[in-house]
Coordinates of C-alpha atoms in Angstrom, one line a residue:
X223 CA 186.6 208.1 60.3
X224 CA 186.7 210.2 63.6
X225 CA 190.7 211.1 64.7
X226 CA 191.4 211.5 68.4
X227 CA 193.7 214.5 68.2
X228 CA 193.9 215.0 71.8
X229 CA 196.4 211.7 72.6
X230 CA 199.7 212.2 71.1
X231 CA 200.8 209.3 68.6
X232 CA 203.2 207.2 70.5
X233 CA 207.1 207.4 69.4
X234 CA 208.6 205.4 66.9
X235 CA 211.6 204.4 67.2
X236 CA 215.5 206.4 66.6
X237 CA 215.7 206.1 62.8
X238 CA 219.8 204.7 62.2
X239 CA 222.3 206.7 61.5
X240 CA 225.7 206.8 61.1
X241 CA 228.5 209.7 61.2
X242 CA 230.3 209.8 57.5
X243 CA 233.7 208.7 57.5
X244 CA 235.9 211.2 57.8
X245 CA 239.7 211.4 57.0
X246 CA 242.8 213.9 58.5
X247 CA 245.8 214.8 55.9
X248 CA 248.0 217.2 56.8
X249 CA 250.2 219.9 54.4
X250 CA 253.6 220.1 54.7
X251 CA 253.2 223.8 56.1
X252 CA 251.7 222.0 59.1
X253 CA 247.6 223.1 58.0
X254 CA 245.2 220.4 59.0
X255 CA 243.1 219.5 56.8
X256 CA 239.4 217.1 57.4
X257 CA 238.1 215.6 54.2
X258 CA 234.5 214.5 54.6
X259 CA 233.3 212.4 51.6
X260 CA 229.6 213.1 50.7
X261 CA 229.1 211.9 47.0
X262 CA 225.6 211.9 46.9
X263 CA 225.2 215.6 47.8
X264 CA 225.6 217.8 44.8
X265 CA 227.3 220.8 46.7
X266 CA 230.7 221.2 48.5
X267 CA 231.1 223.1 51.9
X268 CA 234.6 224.2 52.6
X269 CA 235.8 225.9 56.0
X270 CA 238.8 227.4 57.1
X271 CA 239.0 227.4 60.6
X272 CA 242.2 229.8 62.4
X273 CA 242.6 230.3 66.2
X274 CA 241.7 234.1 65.8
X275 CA 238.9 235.0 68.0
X276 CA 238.4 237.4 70.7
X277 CA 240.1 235.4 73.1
X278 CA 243.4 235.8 71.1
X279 CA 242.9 239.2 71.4
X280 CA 244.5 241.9 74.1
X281 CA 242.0 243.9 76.2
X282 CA 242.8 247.1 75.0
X283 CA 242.0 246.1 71.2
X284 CA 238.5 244.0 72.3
X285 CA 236.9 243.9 69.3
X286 CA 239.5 243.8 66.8
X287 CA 239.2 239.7 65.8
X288 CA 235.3 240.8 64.9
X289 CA 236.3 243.6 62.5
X290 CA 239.4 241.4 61.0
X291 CA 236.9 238.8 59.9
X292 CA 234.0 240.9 58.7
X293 CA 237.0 242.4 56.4
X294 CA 238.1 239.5 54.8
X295 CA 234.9 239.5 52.1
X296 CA 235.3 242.7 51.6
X297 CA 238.1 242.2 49.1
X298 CA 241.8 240.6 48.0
X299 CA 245.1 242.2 47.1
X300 CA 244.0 242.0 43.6
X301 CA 240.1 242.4 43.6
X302 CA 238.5 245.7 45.4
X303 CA 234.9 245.1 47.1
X304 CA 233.1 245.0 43.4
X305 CA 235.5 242.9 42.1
X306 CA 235.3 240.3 45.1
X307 CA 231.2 240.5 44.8
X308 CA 231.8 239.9 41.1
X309 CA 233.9 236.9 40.8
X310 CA 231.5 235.3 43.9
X311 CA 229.0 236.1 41.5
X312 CA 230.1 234.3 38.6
X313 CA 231.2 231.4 39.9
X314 CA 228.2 231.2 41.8
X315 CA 229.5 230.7 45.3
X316 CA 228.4 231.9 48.7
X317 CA 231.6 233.6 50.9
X318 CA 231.9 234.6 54.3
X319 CA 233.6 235.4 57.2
X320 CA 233.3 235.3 61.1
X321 CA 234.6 235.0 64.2
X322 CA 233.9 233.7 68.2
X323 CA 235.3 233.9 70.8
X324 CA 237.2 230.6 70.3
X325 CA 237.9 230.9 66.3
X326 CA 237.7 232.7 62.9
X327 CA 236.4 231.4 60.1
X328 CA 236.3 232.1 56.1
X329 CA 234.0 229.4 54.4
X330 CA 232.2 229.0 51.1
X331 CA 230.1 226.9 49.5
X332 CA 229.9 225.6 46.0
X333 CA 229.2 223.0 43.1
X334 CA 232.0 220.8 43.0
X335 CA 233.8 221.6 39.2
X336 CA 234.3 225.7 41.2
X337 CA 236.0 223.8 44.0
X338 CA 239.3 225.2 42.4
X339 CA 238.7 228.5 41.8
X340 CA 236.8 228.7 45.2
X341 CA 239.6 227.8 47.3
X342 CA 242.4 229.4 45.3
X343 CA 239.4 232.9 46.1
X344 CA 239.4 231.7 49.9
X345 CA 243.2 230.8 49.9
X346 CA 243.5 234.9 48.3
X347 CA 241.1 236.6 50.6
X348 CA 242.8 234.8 54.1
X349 CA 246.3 235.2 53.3
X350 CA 246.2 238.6 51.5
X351 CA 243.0 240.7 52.5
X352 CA 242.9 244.5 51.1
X353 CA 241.9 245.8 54.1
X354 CA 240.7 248.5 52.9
X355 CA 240.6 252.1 55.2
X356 CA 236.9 253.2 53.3
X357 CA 235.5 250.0 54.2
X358 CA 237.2 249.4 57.5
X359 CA 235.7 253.0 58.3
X360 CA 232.5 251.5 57.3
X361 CA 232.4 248.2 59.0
X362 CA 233.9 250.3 62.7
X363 CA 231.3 252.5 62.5
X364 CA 228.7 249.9 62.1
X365 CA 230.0 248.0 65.2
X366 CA 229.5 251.0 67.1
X367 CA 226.3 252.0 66.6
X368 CA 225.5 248.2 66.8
X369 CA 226.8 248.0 69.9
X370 CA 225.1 251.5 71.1
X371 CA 221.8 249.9 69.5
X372 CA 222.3 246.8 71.7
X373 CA 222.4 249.1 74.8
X374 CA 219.0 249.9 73.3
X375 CA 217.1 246.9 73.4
X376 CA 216.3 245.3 76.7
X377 CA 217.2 241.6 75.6
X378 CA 220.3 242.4 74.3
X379 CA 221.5 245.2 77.8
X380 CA 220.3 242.2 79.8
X381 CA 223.1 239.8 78.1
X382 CA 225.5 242.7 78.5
X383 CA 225.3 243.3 81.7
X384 CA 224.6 239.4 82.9
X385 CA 228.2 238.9 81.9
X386 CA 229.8 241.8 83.4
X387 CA 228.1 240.6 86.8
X388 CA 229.4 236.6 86.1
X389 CA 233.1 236.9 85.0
X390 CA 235.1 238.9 87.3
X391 CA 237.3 241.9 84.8
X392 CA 240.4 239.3 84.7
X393 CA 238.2 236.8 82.2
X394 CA 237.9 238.3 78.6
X395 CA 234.3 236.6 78.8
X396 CA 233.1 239.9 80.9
X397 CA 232.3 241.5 78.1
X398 CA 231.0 240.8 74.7
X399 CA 233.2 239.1 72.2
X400 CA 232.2 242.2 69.6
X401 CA 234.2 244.8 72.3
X402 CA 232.5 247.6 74.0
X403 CA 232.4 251.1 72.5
X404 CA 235.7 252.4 74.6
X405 CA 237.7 249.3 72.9
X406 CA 235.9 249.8 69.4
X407 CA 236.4 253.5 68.9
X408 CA 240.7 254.2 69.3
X409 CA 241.0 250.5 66.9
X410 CA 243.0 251.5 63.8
X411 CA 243.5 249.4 60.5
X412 CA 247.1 248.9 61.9
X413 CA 245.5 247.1 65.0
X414 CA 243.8 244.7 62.2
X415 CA 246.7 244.2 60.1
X416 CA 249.0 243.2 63.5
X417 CA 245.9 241.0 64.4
X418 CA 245.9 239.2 61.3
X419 CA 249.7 238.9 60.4
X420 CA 249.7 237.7 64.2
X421 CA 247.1 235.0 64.2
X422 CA 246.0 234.2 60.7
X423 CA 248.1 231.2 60.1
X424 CA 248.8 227.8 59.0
X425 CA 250.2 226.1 62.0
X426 CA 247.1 227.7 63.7
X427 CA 244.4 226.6 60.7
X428 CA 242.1 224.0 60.0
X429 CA 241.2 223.2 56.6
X430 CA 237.3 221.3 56.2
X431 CA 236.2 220.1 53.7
X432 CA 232.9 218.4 53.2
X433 CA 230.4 217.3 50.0
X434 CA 231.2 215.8 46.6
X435 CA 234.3 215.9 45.6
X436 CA 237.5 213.8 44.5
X437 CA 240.2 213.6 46.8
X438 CA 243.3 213.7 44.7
X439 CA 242.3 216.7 42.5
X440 CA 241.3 218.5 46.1
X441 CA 244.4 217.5 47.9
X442 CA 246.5 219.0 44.9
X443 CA 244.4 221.6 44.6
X444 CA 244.7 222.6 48.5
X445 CA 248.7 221.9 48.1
X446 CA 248.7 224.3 44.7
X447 CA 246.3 227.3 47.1
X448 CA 247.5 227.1 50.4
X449 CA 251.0 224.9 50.6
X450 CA 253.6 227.7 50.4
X451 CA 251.8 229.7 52.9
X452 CA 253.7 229.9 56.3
X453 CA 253.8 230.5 59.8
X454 CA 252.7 229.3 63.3
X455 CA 252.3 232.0 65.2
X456 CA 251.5 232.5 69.4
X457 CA 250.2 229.3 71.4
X458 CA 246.7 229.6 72.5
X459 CA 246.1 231.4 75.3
X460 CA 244.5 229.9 78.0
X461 CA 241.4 230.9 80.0
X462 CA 240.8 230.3 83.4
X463 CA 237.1 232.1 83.5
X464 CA 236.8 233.2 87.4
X465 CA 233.0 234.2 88.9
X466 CA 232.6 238.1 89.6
X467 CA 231.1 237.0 93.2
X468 CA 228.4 235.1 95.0
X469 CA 224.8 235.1 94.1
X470 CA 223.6 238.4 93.6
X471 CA 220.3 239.8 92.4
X472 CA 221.1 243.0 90.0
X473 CA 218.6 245.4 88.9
X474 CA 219.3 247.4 85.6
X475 CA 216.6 250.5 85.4
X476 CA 215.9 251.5 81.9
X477 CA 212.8 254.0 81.9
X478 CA 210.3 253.7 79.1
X479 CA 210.7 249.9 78.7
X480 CA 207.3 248.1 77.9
X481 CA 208.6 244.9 79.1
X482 CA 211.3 243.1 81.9
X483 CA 213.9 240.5 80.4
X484 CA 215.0 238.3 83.7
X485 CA 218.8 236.3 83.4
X486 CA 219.4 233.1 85.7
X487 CA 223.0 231.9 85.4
X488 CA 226.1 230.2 86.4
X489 CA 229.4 229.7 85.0
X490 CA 229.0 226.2 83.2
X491 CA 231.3 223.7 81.7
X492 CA 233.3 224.1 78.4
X493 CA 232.8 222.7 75.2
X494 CA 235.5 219.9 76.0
X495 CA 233.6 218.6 78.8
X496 CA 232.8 214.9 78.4
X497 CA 229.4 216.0 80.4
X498 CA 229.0 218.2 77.0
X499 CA 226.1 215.7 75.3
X500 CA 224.3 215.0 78.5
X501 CA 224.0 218.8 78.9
X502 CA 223.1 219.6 75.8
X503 CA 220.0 217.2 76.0
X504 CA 219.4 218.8 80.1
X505 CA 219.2 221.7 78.5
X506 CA 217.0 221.3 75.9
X507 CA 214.7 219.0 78.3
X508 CA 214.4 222.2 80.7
X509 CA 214.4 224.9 78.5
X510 CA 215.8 224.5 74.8
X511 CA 213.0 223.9 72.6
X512 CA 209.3 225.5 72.9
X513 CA 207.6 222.4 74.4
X514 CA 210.2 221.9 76.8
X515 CA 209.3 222.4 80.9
X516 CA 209.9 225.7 81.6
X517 CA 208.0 227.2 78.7
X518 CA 204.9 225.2 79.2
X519 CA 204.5 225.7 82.8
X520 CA 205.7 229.4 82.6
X521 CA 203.8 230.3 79.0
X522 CA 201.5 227.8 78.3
X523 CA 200.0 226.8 81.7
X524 CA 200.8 230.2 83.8
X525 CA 200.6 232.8 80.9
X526 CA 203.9 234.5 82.6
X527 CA 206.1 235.1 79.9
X528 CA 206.2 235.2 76.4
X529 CA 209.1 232.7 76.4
X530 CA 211.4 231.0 78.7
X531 CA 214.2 229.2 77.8
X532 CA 217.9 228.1 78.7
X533 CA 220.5 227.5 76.7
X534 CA 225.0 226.6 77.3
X535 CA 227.0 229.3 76.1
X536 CA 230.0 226.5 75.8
X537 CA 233.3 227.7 75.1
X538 CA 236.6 226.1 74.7
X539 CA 236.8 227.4 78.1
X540 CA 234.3 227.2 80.7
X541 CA 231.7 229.2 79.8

């Protein structure tokens, strides 16, 4: 038998699917909470989702909703960094923390019967973080020389300085949600602890839920962890991005470089655009995966690049 690998096999057709059921409760406190009923998977995702990013953030302290979230895991008012490691540890879950520019986020992952102790961890390390002054030493002077390292690279400067020349200095999206080093350096652990008793709160929180698991006990469970905390804290602020200029070609000389990283861009739609699934699959089309058009003509066929690709940056705002 002789196969013709040179004619691609035709495409078969969209295999069914449908979007699980999902269902919205709400605590008395006012946190939201999104139950999403998977019995036939074997672990639990749970995600608590707060208006704290970078865009919540004032100017001056750019860079403080990044270090507030990387300090969550890092312990709880009654468990220092060893003791958080520890009890993730034996329970066997995964934690973490993070932030955006639109949100923060504390999230864990488990086998249902540690659903309990998980969230009653994640309800702890949210509400009452150690924030502790070795490890917020630690984690600041990592975000410096992270950021100092990202002026290093040429992939990463070209990013940096592709937004500075798109957002004009009134739209927070200038710069990088992580802050620059002038914003980064004066940040004290007061700054986080104003940042989090600001904006880490209820009326400001989604609760996610998602896997095996049985309603009741959870909805108890969430009521017993996370009812009597309070709060709803500022609105949301709003961002109207505004463009730097017109089109402008911008040349950024970095001596010693083996190779050139070229940006093309425009300020885009945000992620509540009802365009939002027709440019997603533009995007990918154009540039998103490796077979799309502009790598083959550009790599493939041409041999000019290593890689070309484009991709939305979308943001609650337009981004």
């Amino acid at each position: 038998m002789t196969a013709t690998l040179s004619v691609p096999p035709p495409p078969a057709s969209p295999r069914p699917y449908h979007f699980p059921a999902f269902e919205r409760r709400a605590l008395r406190n006012g946190l939201n909470l999104w139950l999403v009923p998977l019995p036939d998977r074997e672990l639990v995702n749970v995600h608590l989702v707060m208006d704290a990013g970078a865009a919540a953030e004032d100017e001056a302290n750019a860079g403080v909703a990044a270090l507030t979230a990387q300090l969550l895991v890092t312990g709880t008012r009654s468990l220092d960094a060893a003791g958080f490691a520890d009890t993730t540890e034996r329970l066997g879950i995964e934690m973490s923390s993070e932030s955006s520019w639109d949100w923060a986020r504390a999230a864990f992952q488990s086998v249902p019967r540690h659903l309990d102790e998980g969230l009653g961890l994640l309800s702890e390390m949210v509400r009452e973080p150690r924030l502790d002054p070795g490890e917020f030493e630690r984690l600041k002077a990592e975000r410096l020389t992270d950021i100092l390292q990202a002026r290093a690279d040429p992939g990463r400067l070209a990013d940096e300085r592709f937004l500075r020349q798109l957002y004009d200095e009134a739209t927070p999206y200038h710069r990088l949600s992580a802050g620059t080093p002038e914003s980064v350096t004066p940040l004290t652990l007061d700054d986080v602890r104003r940042h989090h008793s600001t904006h880490y709160l209820p009326g400001r929180a989604n609760l996610i839920v998602a896997g095996a698991f049985d309603q009741d006990a959870l909805l108890r469970s969430a009521q017993e962890q996370l009812g009597d905390w309070d709060g709803t804290g500022p609105g949301h602020r709003d961002i109207e991005p505004q463009a730097a200029g017109g089109r402008r070609i911008v040349l950024v000389d970095r001596p010693g470089s083996v190779q050139s990283e070229l940006r093309v861009g425009l300020i885009g739609i945000s992620r509540l655009d009802p365009r939002f699934f027709k440019a997603s699959v533009m995007s990918a089309v154009l540039g998103g995966v490796f077979w799309s058009r502009l790598n083959v003509r550009l790599r493939e066929e041409l041999g000019y690049t290593y890689g070309a690709h484009t991709y939305l940056d979308l943001r609650r705002a337009r981004g």
